[in-house]
Amino acid sequence: MYKFIPISSGGQTKDLDDLVKRVDSGMDQGLLPVDVFCDDAVFRAEMVRIFGQCWVFLGHESEIPNAGDFVQRKIGLDSVIVTRDAENGINVMLNHCRHRGSELCHEDKGNTRHFKCPYHGWTYNLKGEFAGAPHFNDAYENFDRKEWGLKRAPKVDTFHGFIFASLSEDKTTLRDYLGNAAWALDAIVGLHPKGMRALGLPERFQVRADWKSGAENFCGDAYHVSTAHLSAGLTEFIPDVRQVSTIARGYEFDNGHSFIGHELTKWGPDFEMWAYPKEIREQFDLSRFDEVQIDMIKNAPPTIGTIFPNLSYLRFPQPATLGGRPVPFTMIRMWQPVAPGVMELWTWHFEYAFVSDEQAKEAYLAGQFGFGSGGIFEQDDTAVWEGIAKAAASPWNRRDGLMLHYQQKRGGPDPAWKGPGKFHKSIYGEYLQELFWRRWVKEMSNKDVHDRDMSAGEECSKETCK
């Protein structure tokens, strides 16, 4: 796994609870305190109150199809091992030996029968159960094997093959957590009985921006496209890029989850259903969807979205080569927190399992062309997000209590909408961004979680941020 060399943050707020209240009251006025970004105290509290409680995406079953397969992933700052055991179960375990705490796994993926600590040799099976240790009979007596297994995520579940875990021991299921956003997700990833498959390991690269900047952007910001991505229009990569926000719609769901939809058919009938070719569209099974879902899928499908806290989705038609025809690609990304004002962006490419390798490769190239680490759109986004972290680290801004502007005019949700949640005919209004911040406030106000010595006022040191 990549090791990050920390940089200085903007400092730490003196009163975290007061900041959370200011975010809440600020949203009533369409304002956001800039010090929610790039702050030591905020970051440490987020790791416990958000990432220690919420359901977090970790990967896909197609990445670990066989017994013994594993991948190494992250929940907040914690490295976890995701395995498939001999009984076909999926396990999520903290990547630290129970003996002295050393990291067990240093590979991104592989296949194994056990995990052996490189320090003293304590060994664990695919379920994280203690399996043995060198010189065991000489070194130990009255040893309780059941007590000394690896720490395991209390809750692990899947949705159409997408693996999630939660470190919270409450009774909130994954379905409860997704709420009515599952209705939209179902229409995105459940179009074929064979499901989707990952096209490889996630691409990872570091961005000196807060994880919330990416999550908030994908939850509802189409306003930036005509400015930040103007180069895509000037180069004719996407000639109508300046009009993208005018055909954008908003889907607002439970628990801080939301999607942007685009009325792509305004660009022509070939753009129906994300512009999938006819031979692929004909294999989609729409029989189990309701009328509203079918209309959404065909005419204004979800193209971008965020499942709180840090899972975002992207499916959009764009060329795989300059001047080529638009190709729809599906991308899942994680805004992985690393340190205050620093994240690592993880990006997976997915395609429907029935699609040929050749077509999947074309979709992969289309996604990389726009949103790979060197993609046309990705370079634009990450550059401006880094500026937000710098603004949050500014002593001048912090001294003056700078507030950011969230006051676009709002037309309100469509009263004729018959689907779950709320539907907005215009993406202007920043109501989906407010939804994100309201959920952030809810989680950050939860004092019942076990902060222990990772309290909100504790500075994030260089060692703890590694």
Short mmCIF file of C-alpha atoms in Angstrom, two decimals:
data_model
loop_
_atom_site.label_atom_id
_atom_site.label_comp_id
_atom_site.label_asym_id
_atom_site.label_seq_id
_atom_site.Cartn_x
_atom_site.Cartn_y
_atom_site.Cartn_z
CA MET A 1 0.00 0.00 0.00
CA TYR A 2 1.13 3.55 -0.73
CA LYS A 3 2.71 5.35 2.22
CA PHE A 4 1.94 9.06 2.52
CA ILE A 5 4.41 11.65 3.79
CA PRO A 6 2.20 14.13 5.68
CA ILE A 7 2.12 17.87 5.15
CA SER A 8 0.99 20.62 7.50
CA SER A 9 -2.75 21.18 7.93
CA GLY A 10 -4.48 24.48 8.51
CA GLY A 11 -4.46 23.85 12.24
CA GLN A 12 -7.23 22.61 14.47
CA THR A 13 -10.48 24.21 15.51
CA LYS A 14 -10.62 25.05 19.21
CA ASP A 15 -14.25 23.96 19.60
CA LEU A 16 -15.32 21.13 17.32
CA ASP A 17 -18.89 21.06 18.60
CA ASP A 18 -19.24 24.77 17.90
CA LEU A 19 -17.95 24.27 14.35
CA VAL A 20 -20.48 21.51 13.72
CA LYS A 21 -23.24 23.82 14.94
CA ARG A 22 -21.95 26.60 12.68
CA VAL A 23 -22.11 24.25 9.70
CA ASP A 24 -25.70 23.37 10.58
CA SER A 25 -26.83 26.96 11.11
CA GLY A 26 -24.76 28.11 8.15
CA MET A 27 -26.64 25.78 5.83
CA ASP A 28 -29.86 27.53 6.93
CA GLN A 29 -28.39 30.64 5.32
CA GLY A 30 -26.59 28.95 2.43
CA LEU A 31 -23.15 29.35 4.04
CA LEU A 32 -20.36 26.92 4.95
CA PRO A 33 -17.42 27.64 7.30
CA VAL A 34 -14.20 27.06 5.38
CA ASP A 35 -12.52 25.48 8.40
CA VAL A 36 -14.45 22.22 7.88
CA PHE A 37 -11.65 21.46 5.44
CA CYS A 38 -7.99 20.77 6.19
CA ASP A 39 -8.37 20.74 9.97
CA ASP A 40 -6.70 18.35 12.43
CA ALA A 41 -9.54 18.15 14.95
CA VAL A 42 -12.19 17.77 12.25
CA PHE A 43 -10.19 15.05 10.52
CA ARG A 44 -9.63 12.99 13.66
CA ALA A 45 -13.30 13.22 14.62
CA GLU A 46 -14.37 12.21 11.10
CA MET A 47 -12.29 9.07 11.29
CA VAL A 48 -14.21 7.98 14.41
CA ARG A 49 -17.65 9.52 14.05
CA ILE A 50 -18.09 9.01 10.30
CA PHE A 51 -15.76 6.27 9.08
CA GLY A 52 -16.04 4.38 12.35
CA GLN A 53 -19.83 4.30 12.07
CA CYS A 54 -21.07 4.49 8.47
CA TRP A 55 -21.22 1.72 5.88
CA VAL A 56 -18.15 2.03 3.64
CA PHE A 57 -17.59 0.53 0.19
CA LEU A 58 -14.60 -1.83 -0.07
CA GLY A 59 -14.71 -3.62 -3.41
CA HIS A 60 -16.61 -6.08 -5.56
CA GLU A 61 -17.15 -9.83 -5.38
CA SER A 62 -15.63 -10.20 -8.85
CA GLU A 63 -12.30 -9.11 -7.33
CA ILE A 64 -12.29 -12.12 -4.97
CA PRO A 65 -14.13 -14.85 -6.92
CA ASN A 66 -12.30 -17.87 -5.45
CA ALA A 67 -11.67 -19.28 -1.99
CA GLY A 68 -8.44 -17.77 -0.65
CA ASP A 69 -8.69 -14.61 -2.74
CA PHE A 70 -8.07 -11.37 -0.88
CA VAL A 71 -7.66 -7.65 -1.46
CA GLN A 72 -6.31 -4.99 0.86
CA ARG A 73 -8.57 -1.95 1.30
CA LYS A 74 -9.24 1.00 3.65
CA ILE A 75 -11.90 2.09 6.11
CA GLY A 76 -10.88 5.61 6.99
CA LEU A 77 -7.26 5.35 8.10
CA ASP A 78 -7.51 1.63 8.83
CA SER A 79 -6.05 -0.95 6.47
CA VAL A 80 -8.36 -3.96 6.17
CA ILE A 81 -8.10 -7.34 4.46
CA VAL A 82 -11.14 -8.50 2.50
CA THR A 83 -11.17 -12.27 1.96
CA ARG A 84 -13.30 -15.04 0.51
CA ASP A 85 -13.13 -18.10 2.74
CA ALA A 86 -13.62 -21.80 1.94
CA GLU A 87 -17.35 -21.54 2.76
CA ASN A 88 -17.71 -18.71 0.20
CA GLY A 89 -18.11 -16.14 2.96
CA ILE A 90 -16.71 -12.62 2.73
CA ASN A 91 -14.67 -11.39 5.68
CA VAL A 92 -13.31 -7.94 6.54
CA MET A 93 -10.46 -7.91 9.07
CA LEU A 94 -8.19 -5.26 10.50
CA ASN A 95 -4.72 -5.65 8.99
CA HIS A 96 -2.85 -5.75 12.31
CA CYS A 97 -1.54 -8.75 14.23
CA ARG A 98 -2.99 -9.21 17.70
CA HIS A 99 0.45 -10.03 19.15
CA ARG A 100 2.38 -6.80 18.67
CA GLY A 101 0.24 -4.93 16.16
CA SER A 102 2.43 -5.31 13.08
CA GLU A 103 0.78 -5.22 9.67
CA LEU A 104 0.07 -8.70 8.35
CA CYS A 105 -0.56 -8.09 4.67
CA HIS A 106 1.57 -5.96 2.37
CA GLU A 107 0.06 -7.03 -0.95
CA ASP A 108 -2.80 -5.31 -2.75
CA LYS A 109 -4.34 -8.64 -3.77
CA GLY A 110 -3.57 -12.34 -3.95
CA ASN A 111 -4.63 -15.82 -2.96
CA THR A 112 -3.58 -17.56 0.24
CA ARG A 113 -4.64 -20.08 2.87
CA HIS A 114 -3.55 -17.96 5.81
CA PHE A 115 -1.92 -14.69 6.88
CA LYS A 116 1.34 -14.89 8.80
CA CYS A 117 2.75 -11.94 10.69
CA PRO A 118 6.29 -11.05 9.53
CA TYR A 119 7.33 -10.11 13.08
CA HIS A 120 6.82 -13.20 15.28
CA GLY A 121 4.89 -15.48 12.97
CA TRP A 122 1.43 -15.46 14.52
CA THR A 123 -0.85 -16.93 11.84
CA TYR A 124 -4.54 -16.46 11.03
CA ASN A 125 -6.94 -18.18 8.68
CA LEU A 126 -9.15 -16.57 6.02
CA LYS A 127 -11.80 -15.75 8.61
CA GLY A 128 -9.26 -14.03 10.84
CA GLU A 129 -9.27 -16.82 13.41
CA PHE A 130 -6.03 -17.56 15.23
CA ALA A 131 -4.41 -20.58 13.54
CA GLY A 132 -1.06 -20.95 15.25
CA ALA A 133 2.32 -19.52 16.18
CA PRO A 134 5.97 -20.72 16.18
CA HIS A 135 7.07 -22.74 19.23
CA PHE A 136 3.49 -22.56 20.45
CA ASN A 137 3.68 -25.26 23.16
CA ASP A 138 6.94 -23.90 24.51
CA ALA A 139 5.84 -20.28 24.54
CA TYR A 140 2.19 -20.39 25.66
CA GLU A 141 -0.21 -22.07 28.04
CA ASN A 142 -3.85 -21.35 28.87
CA PHE A 143 -4.06 -19.61 25.50
CA ASP A 144 -7.62 -18.84 24.27
CA ARG A 145 -7.49 -19.12 20.50
CA LYS A 146 -10.97 -17.64 20.09
CA GLU A 147 -9.97 -14.51 21.96
CA TRP A 148 -6.89 -13.78 19.88
CA GLY A 149 -8.25 -13.73 16.36
CA LEU A 150 -8.04 -10.63 14.18
CA LYS A 151 -10.43 -7.75 14.69
CA ARG A 152 -13.37 -8.29 12.34
CA ALA A 153 -15.85 -5.76 10.95
CA PRO A 154 -19.11 -6.34 12.85
CA LYS A 155 -21.19 -5.88 9.70
CA VAL A 156 -20.39 -6.98 6.14
CA ASP A 157 -22.91 -7.09 3.32
CA THR A 158 -23.20 -6.79 -0.46
CA PHE A 159 -25.46 -5.00 -2.91
CA HIS A 160 -25.42 -6.49 -6.42
CA GLY A 161 -21.93 -7.80 -5.67
CA PHE A 162 -20.59 -4.51 -4.27
CA ILE A 163 -19.02 -5.16 -0.85
CA PHE A 164 -19.64 -2.84 2.09
CA ALA A 165 -18.64 -3.00 5.75
CA SER A 166 -19.45 -1.05 8.89
CA LEU A 167 -17.47 -0.88 12.12
CA SER A 168 -20.59 0.09 14.05
CA GLU A 169 -22.32 -2.56 16.12
CA ASP A 170 -25.75 -0.95 15.84
CA LYS A 171 -28.57 -2.69 13.97
CA THR A 172 -28.57 -0.50 10.86
CA THR A 173 -28.42 -2.84 7.85
CA LEU A 174 -26.86 -1.92 4.54
CA ARG A 175 -30.33 -1.69 2.98
CA ASP A 176 -31.46 0.61 5.79
CA TYR A 177 -28.36 2.74 5.30
CA LEU A 178 -28.85 3.06 1.55
CA GLY A 179 -32.52 3.87 2.09
CA ASN A 180 -34.40 4.78 -1.07
CA ALA A 181 -31.11 5.44 -2.85
CA ALA A 182 -31.11 1.65 -3.38
CA TRP A 183 -33.95 2.24 -5.86
CA ALA A 184 -31.60 4.29 -8.06
CA LEU A 185 -28.58 2.05 -7.48
CA ASP A 186 -30.66 -0.94 -8.53
CA ALA A 187 -31.42 0.79 -11.83
CA ILE A 188 -27.72 1.53 -12.33
CA VAL A 189 -26.03 -1.78 -11.53
CA GLY A 190 -28.90 -4.26 -11.76
CA LEU A 191 -29.76 -4.10 -15.44
CA HIS A 192 -28.61 -7.64 -16.20
CA PRO A 193 -28.90 -10.86 -14.15
CA LYS A 194 -25.18 -11.60 -14.51
CA GLY A 195 -24.35 -8.32 -12.80
CA MET A 196 -21.20 -6.27 -13.24
CA ARG A 197 -17.50 -7.06 -12.98
CA ALA A 198 -14.46 -5.03 -12.00
CA LEU A 199 -12.09 -4.48 -14.91
CA GLY A 200 -9.01 -4.51 -12.71
CA LEU A 201 -7.55 -3.16 -9.49
CA PRO A 202 -8.46 0.40 -8.56
CA GLU A 203 -6.14 3.09 -9.85
CA ARG A 204 -4.80 5.15 -6.94
CA PHE A 205 -3.26 8.58 -6.84
CA GLN A 206 -2.78 11.25 -4.24
CA VAL A 207 -4.58 14.59 -4.26
CA ARG A 208 -3.79 17.40 -1.84
CA ALA A 209 -7.44 18.11 -1.19
CA ASP A 210 -9.99 17.19 1.45
CA TRP A 211 -11.95 13.97 0.85
CA LYS A 212 -15.17 15.95 1.29
CA SER A 213 -14.39 18.14 -1.72
CA GLY A 214 -14.62 15.18 -4.08
CA ALA A 215 -17.64 13.63 -2.38
CA GLU A 216 -19.54 16.92 -2.36
CA ASN A 217 -18.69 17.67 -5.98
CA PHE A 218 -20.03 14.33 -7.18
CA CYS A 219 -23.15 14.53 -5.02
CA GLY A 220 -24.66 17.39 -6.99
CA ASP A 221 -22.28 19.87 -8.66
CA ALA A 222 -22.88 20.17 -12.39
CA TYR A 223 -22.54 23.95 -12.23
CA HIS A 224 -18.75 23.80 -12.46
CA VAL A 225 -18.64 21.88 -15.74
CA SER A 226 -18.91 24.81 -18.18
CA THR A 227 -16.03 26.63 -16.46
CA ALA A 228 -13.69 24.06 -14.94
CA HIS A 229 -13.97 21.74 -17.96
CA LEU A 230 -14.06 24.35 -20.71
CA SER A 231 -10.96 22.79 -22.28
CA ALA A 232 -13.01 19.67 -23.09
CA GLY A 233 -15.21 21.85 -25.32
CA LEU A 234 -12.38 23.88 -26.83
CA THR A 235 -10.61 20.69 -27.89
CA GLU A 236 -13.95 19.28 -29.14
CA PHE A 237 -13.50 16.27 -26.86
CA ILE A 238 -17.09 16.98 -25.77
CA PRO A 239 -18.30 19.86 -27.98
CA ASP A 240 -21.43 20.60 -25.92
CA VAL A 241 -19.69 20.57 -22.53
CA ARG A 242 -20.93 24.09 -21.69
CA GLN A 243 -24.53 22.87 -21.96
CA VAL A 244 -24.08 19.85 -19.67
CA SER A 245 -25.45 21.63 -16.59
CA THR A 246 -28.58 22.80 -18.45
CA ILE A 247 -29.70 19.19 -19.01
CA ALA A 248 -28.74 18.09 -15.49
CA ARG A 249 -31.40 16.94 -13.03
CA GLY A 250 -31.23 16.10 -9.33
CA TYR A 251 -32.24 12.95 -7.44
CA GLU A 252 -32.41 13.46 -3.67
CA PHE A 253 -32.59 10.40 -1.42
CA ASP A 254 -32.40 9.34 2.23
CA ASN A 255 -29.37 9.58 4.51
CA GLY A 256 -27.37 12.13 2.53
CA HIS A 257 -27.23 10.09 -0.70
CA SER A 258 -27.89 11.78 -4.03
CA PHE A 259 -27.39 11.57 -7.79
CA ILE A 260 -27.15 13.91 -10.73
CA GLY A 261 -29.10 12.74 -13.77
CA HIS A 262 -28.70 14.02 -17.30
CA GLU A 263 -31.46 14.20 -19.87
CA LEU A 264 -29.11 12.77 -22.46
CA THR A 265 -31.85 12.14 -25.05
CA LYS A 266 -31.85 15.91 -25.67
CA TRP A 267 -28.62 15.16 -27.56
CA GLY A 268 -30.44 12.66 -29.75
CA PRO A 269 -32.13 9.22 -29.61
CA ASP A 270 -28.77 7.42 -29.70
CA PHE A 271 -28.13 8.72 -26.16
CA GLU A 272 -30.99 6.75 -24.63
CA MET A 273 -29.92 4.66 -21.60
CA TRP A 274 -26.53 6.35 -21.18
CA ALA A 275 -25.90 5.90 -24.96
CA TYR A 276 -25.29 2.16 -24.70
CA PRO A 277 -25.26 0.60 -28.21
CA LYS A 278 -28.50 -1.04 -29.28
CA GLU A 279 -27.06 -4.56 -29.07
CA ILE A 280 -26.24 -4.00 -25.38
CA ARG A 281 -29.50 -2.21 -24.53
CA GLU A 282 -31.47 -5.12 -25.96
CA GLN A 283 -29.89 -7.46 -23.40
CA PHE A 284 -30.85 -5.35 -20.41
CA ASP A 285 -33.75 -6.76 -18.42
CA LEU A 286 -36.13 -3.97 -17.43
CA SER A 287 -39.00 -6.27 -16.49
CA ARG A 288 -38.50 -5.97 -12.74
CA PHE A 289 -38.31 -2.17 -12.66
CA ASP A 290 -41.27 0.14 -12.06
CA GLU A 291 -42.48 2.66 -14.63
CA VAL A 292 -40.65 5.59 -13.03
CA GLN A 293 -37.36 3.67 -12.97
CA ILE A 294 -37.73 2.70 -16.63
CA ASP A 295 -38.45 6.27 -17.68
CA MET A 296 -35.47 7.47 -15.63
CA ILE A 297 -33.15 4.83 -17.13
CA LYS A 298 -34.16 5.69 -20.68
CA ASN A 299 -34.34 9.47 -20.56
CA ALA A 300 -32.60 11.04 -17.55
CA PRO A 301 -30.43 8.29 -16.04
CA PRO A 302 -28.27 8.87 -12.96
CA THR A 303 -24.84 9.79 -14.31
CA ILE A 304 -23.00 10.98 -11.20
CA GLY A 305 -23.66 10.54 -7.50
CA THR A 306 -22.41 10.05 -3.97
CA ILE A 307 -23.32 7.50 -1.32
CA PHE A 308 -22.30 9.13 1.96
CA PRO A 309 -19.61 9.33 3.08
CA ASN A 310 -17.03 8.75 0.34
CA LEU A 311 -18.36 6.45 -2.41
CA SER A 312 -19.07 8.14 -5.74
CA TYR A 313 -20.36 6.84 -9.02
CA LEU A 314 -19.91 7.99 -12.62
CA ARG A 315 -21.45 6.69 -15.83
CA PHE A 316 -21.33 8.99 -18.82
CA PRO A 317 -20.84 8.65 -22.58
CA GLN A 318 -17.62 10.11 -23.90
CA PRO A 319 -15.08 9.17 -26.59
CA ALA A 320 -12.41 6.56 -25.97
CA THR A 321 -10.25 8.39 -28.52
CA LEU A 322 -10.24 11.98 -29.75
CA GLY A 323 -12.98 12.31 -32.35
CA GLY A 324 -14.43 8.87 -31.59
CA ARG A 325 -18.05 8.04 -30.84
CA PRO A 326 -19.36 8.46 -27.27
CA VAL A 327 -18.87 5.30 -25.20
CA PRO A 328 -20.61 4.89 -21.81
CA PHE A 329 -18.30 3.83 -19.01
CA THR A 330 -19.00 2.98 -15.37
CA MET A 331 -16.64 4.17 -12.68
CA ILE A 332 -16.73 3.78 -8.92
CA ARG A 333 -14.45 5.99 -6.89
CA MET A 334 -13.50 6.38 -3.27
CA TRP A 335 -12.28 9.61 -1.75
CA GLN A 336 -9.93 8.00 0.77
CA PRO A 337 -8.91 10.27 3.67
CA VAL A 338 -5.18 10.31 4.33
CA ALA A 339 -4.56 13.43 6.42
CA PRO A 340 -6.15 16.85 6.89
CA GLY A 341 -6.41 18.34 3.41
CA VAL A 342 -5.05 15.21 1.71
CA MET A 343 -6.84 12.27 0.11
CA GLU A 344 -6.02 9.34 -2.07
CA LEU A 345 -8.41 8.84 -4.96
CA TRP A 346 -9.23 5.19 -5.73
CA THR A 347 -10.95 4.54 -9.05
CA TRP A 348 -12.48 1.26 -10.25
CA HIS A 349 -13.81 0.60 -13.75
CA PHE A 350 -16.83 -1.69 -14.05
CA GLU A 351 -18.68 -3.24 -16.95
CA TYR A 352 -21.61 -5.61 -17.25
CA ALA A 353 -20.40 -9.20 -17.08
CA PHE A 354 -22.08 -10.17 -20.37
CA VAL A 355 -20.27 -7.45 -22.34
CA SER A 356 -17.37 -8.66 -24.51
CA ASP A 357 -13.78 -8.00 -23.50
CA GLU A 358 -13.34 -5.78 -26.55
CA GLN A 359 -16.30 -3.60 -25.63
CA ALA A 360 -15.19 -3.52 -21.99
CA LYS A 361 -11.73 -2.36 -23.04
CA GLU A 362 -13.24 0.46 -25.08
CA ALA A 363 -15.32 1.56 -22.09
CA TYR A 364 -12.23 1.41 -19.87
CA LEU A 365 -10.31 3.65 -22.26
CA ALA A 366 -13.21 6.11 -22.42
CA GLY A 367 -13.21 6.36 -18.63
CA GLN A 368 -9.45 6.74 -18.42
CA PHE A 369 -9.42 9.37 -21.16
CA GLY A 370 -11.69 11.58 -19.10
CA PHE A 371 -11.25 10.50 -15.48
CA GLY A 372 -8.03 8.53 -15.11
CA SER A 373 -5.21 10.09 -13.09
CA GLY A 374 -4.15 11.96 -16.24
CA GLY A 375 -7.68 12.34 -17.62
CA ILE A 376 -8.94 15.53 -19.20
CA PHE A 377 -11.64 16.09 -16.59
CA GLU A 378 -9.71 14.67 -13.64
CA GLN A 379 -6.87 17.14 -14.00
CA ASP A 380 -9.34 20.03 -13.97
CA ASP A 381 -11.20 18.81 -10.87
CA THR A 382 -8.24 17.93 -8.69
CA ALA A 383 -6.50 21.25 -9.43
CA VAL A 384 -9.43 23.32 -8.18
CA TRP A 385 -10.06 21.05 -5.18
CA GLU A 386 -6.49 21.57 -4.02
CA GLY A 387 -7.24 25.29 -3.94
CA ILE A 388 -10.05 24.67 -1.43
CA ALA A 389 -7.63 22.95 0.95
CA LYS A 390 -5.27 25.90 0.64
CA ALA A 391 -8.12 28.31 1.40
CA ALA A 392 -8.98 26.29 4.51
CA ALA A 393 -5.34 26.37 5.62
CA SER A 394 -5.11 30.14 5.18
CA PRO A 395 -4.44 31.93 8.52
CA TRP A 396 -6.22 34.98 7.09
CA ASN A 397 -9.37 33.02 6.23
CA ARG A 398 -9.39 31.27 9.59
CA ARG A 399 -8.89 34.50 11.49
CA ASP A 400 -11.84 36.12 9.70
CA GLY A 401 -14.11 33.06 9.86
CA LEU A 402 -14.53 32.85 6.10
CA MET A 403 -17.85 31.42 4.92
CA LEU A 404 -18.33 29.81 1.50
CA HIS A 405 -21.34 30.64 -0.70
CA TYR A 406 -24.16 28.08 -1.10
CA GLN A 407 -26.99 30.47 -2.03
CA GLN A 408 -28.07 29.63 -5.56
CA LYS A 409 -31.78 30.19 -6.17
CA ARG A 410 -34.02 27.16 -5.77
CA GLY A 411 -37.12 26.16 -7.62
CA GLY A 412 -38.06 23.31 -5.32
CA PRO A 413 -38.62 19.61 -6.08
CA ASP A 414 -41.00 18.47 -8.81
CA PRO A 415 -44.45 17.98 -7.19
CA ALA A 416 -45.42 15.53 -9.96
CA TRP A 417 -42.56 13.13 -9.16
CA LYS A 418 -43.90 9.63 -8.46
CA GLY A 419 -40.64 7.93 -7.52
CA PRO A 420 -38.96 7.73 -4.09
CA GLY A 421 -37.13 10.70 -2.66
CA LYS A 422 -37.30 14.01 -4.46
CA PHE A 423 -36.68 14.93 -8.10
CA HIS A 424 -35.41 18.33 -9.14
CA LYS A 425 -35.79 19.49 -12.73
CA SER A 426 -32.77 21.78 -12.33
CA ILE A 427 -29.42 21.04 -10.74
CA TYR A 428 -29.04 24.68 -9.75
CA GLY A 429 -29.82 25.42 -6.11
CA GLU A 430 -27.06 23.40 -4.37
CA TYR A 431 -29.73 21.44 -2.47
CA LEU A 432 -27.85 18.16 -2.95
CA GLN A 433 -24.70 19.70 -1.51
CA GLU A 434 -26.76 20.86 1.47
CA LEU A 435 -28.04 17.30 1.83
CA PHE A 436 -24.44 16.07 2.05
CA TRP A 437 -23.52 18.62 4.73
CA ARG A 438 -26.65 17.93 6.78
CA ARG A 439 -25.65 14.26 6.93
CA TRP A 440 -22.10 15.29 7.87
CA VAL A 441 -23.53 17.35 10.72
CA LYS A 442 -25.67 14.43 11.91
CA GLU A 443 -22.69 12.06 12.09
CA MET A 444 -20.32 14.62 13.58
CA SER A 445 -22.88 15.43 16.28
CA ASN A 446 -22.90 11.82 17.45
CA LYS A 447 -21.05 11.89 20.76
CA ASP A 448 -22.11 8.36 21.67
CA VAL A 449 -19.30 6.84 19.64
CA HIS A 450 -16.14 5.76 21.43
CA ASP A 451 -13.70 8.59 20.74
CA ARG A 452 -11.39 7.37 23.53
CA ASP A 453 -8.00 9.01 23.15
CA MET A 454 -8.74 9.95 19.52
CA SER A 455 -10.76 12.90 20.83
CA ALA A 456 -11.88 15.77 18.64
CA GLY A 457 -9.33 18.09 20.20
CA GLU A 458 -6.32 15.89 19.65
CA GLU A 459 -3.91 17.02 17.00
CA CYS A 460 -3.35 14.64 14.10
CA SER A 461 0.35 13.94 14.40
CA LYS A 462 2.61 12.90 11.58
CA GLU A 463 2.75 9.38 12.89
CA THR A 464 -1.02 8.92 13.27
CA CYS A 465 -1.67 10.30 9.81
CA LYS A 466 0.55 7.82 8.01
#
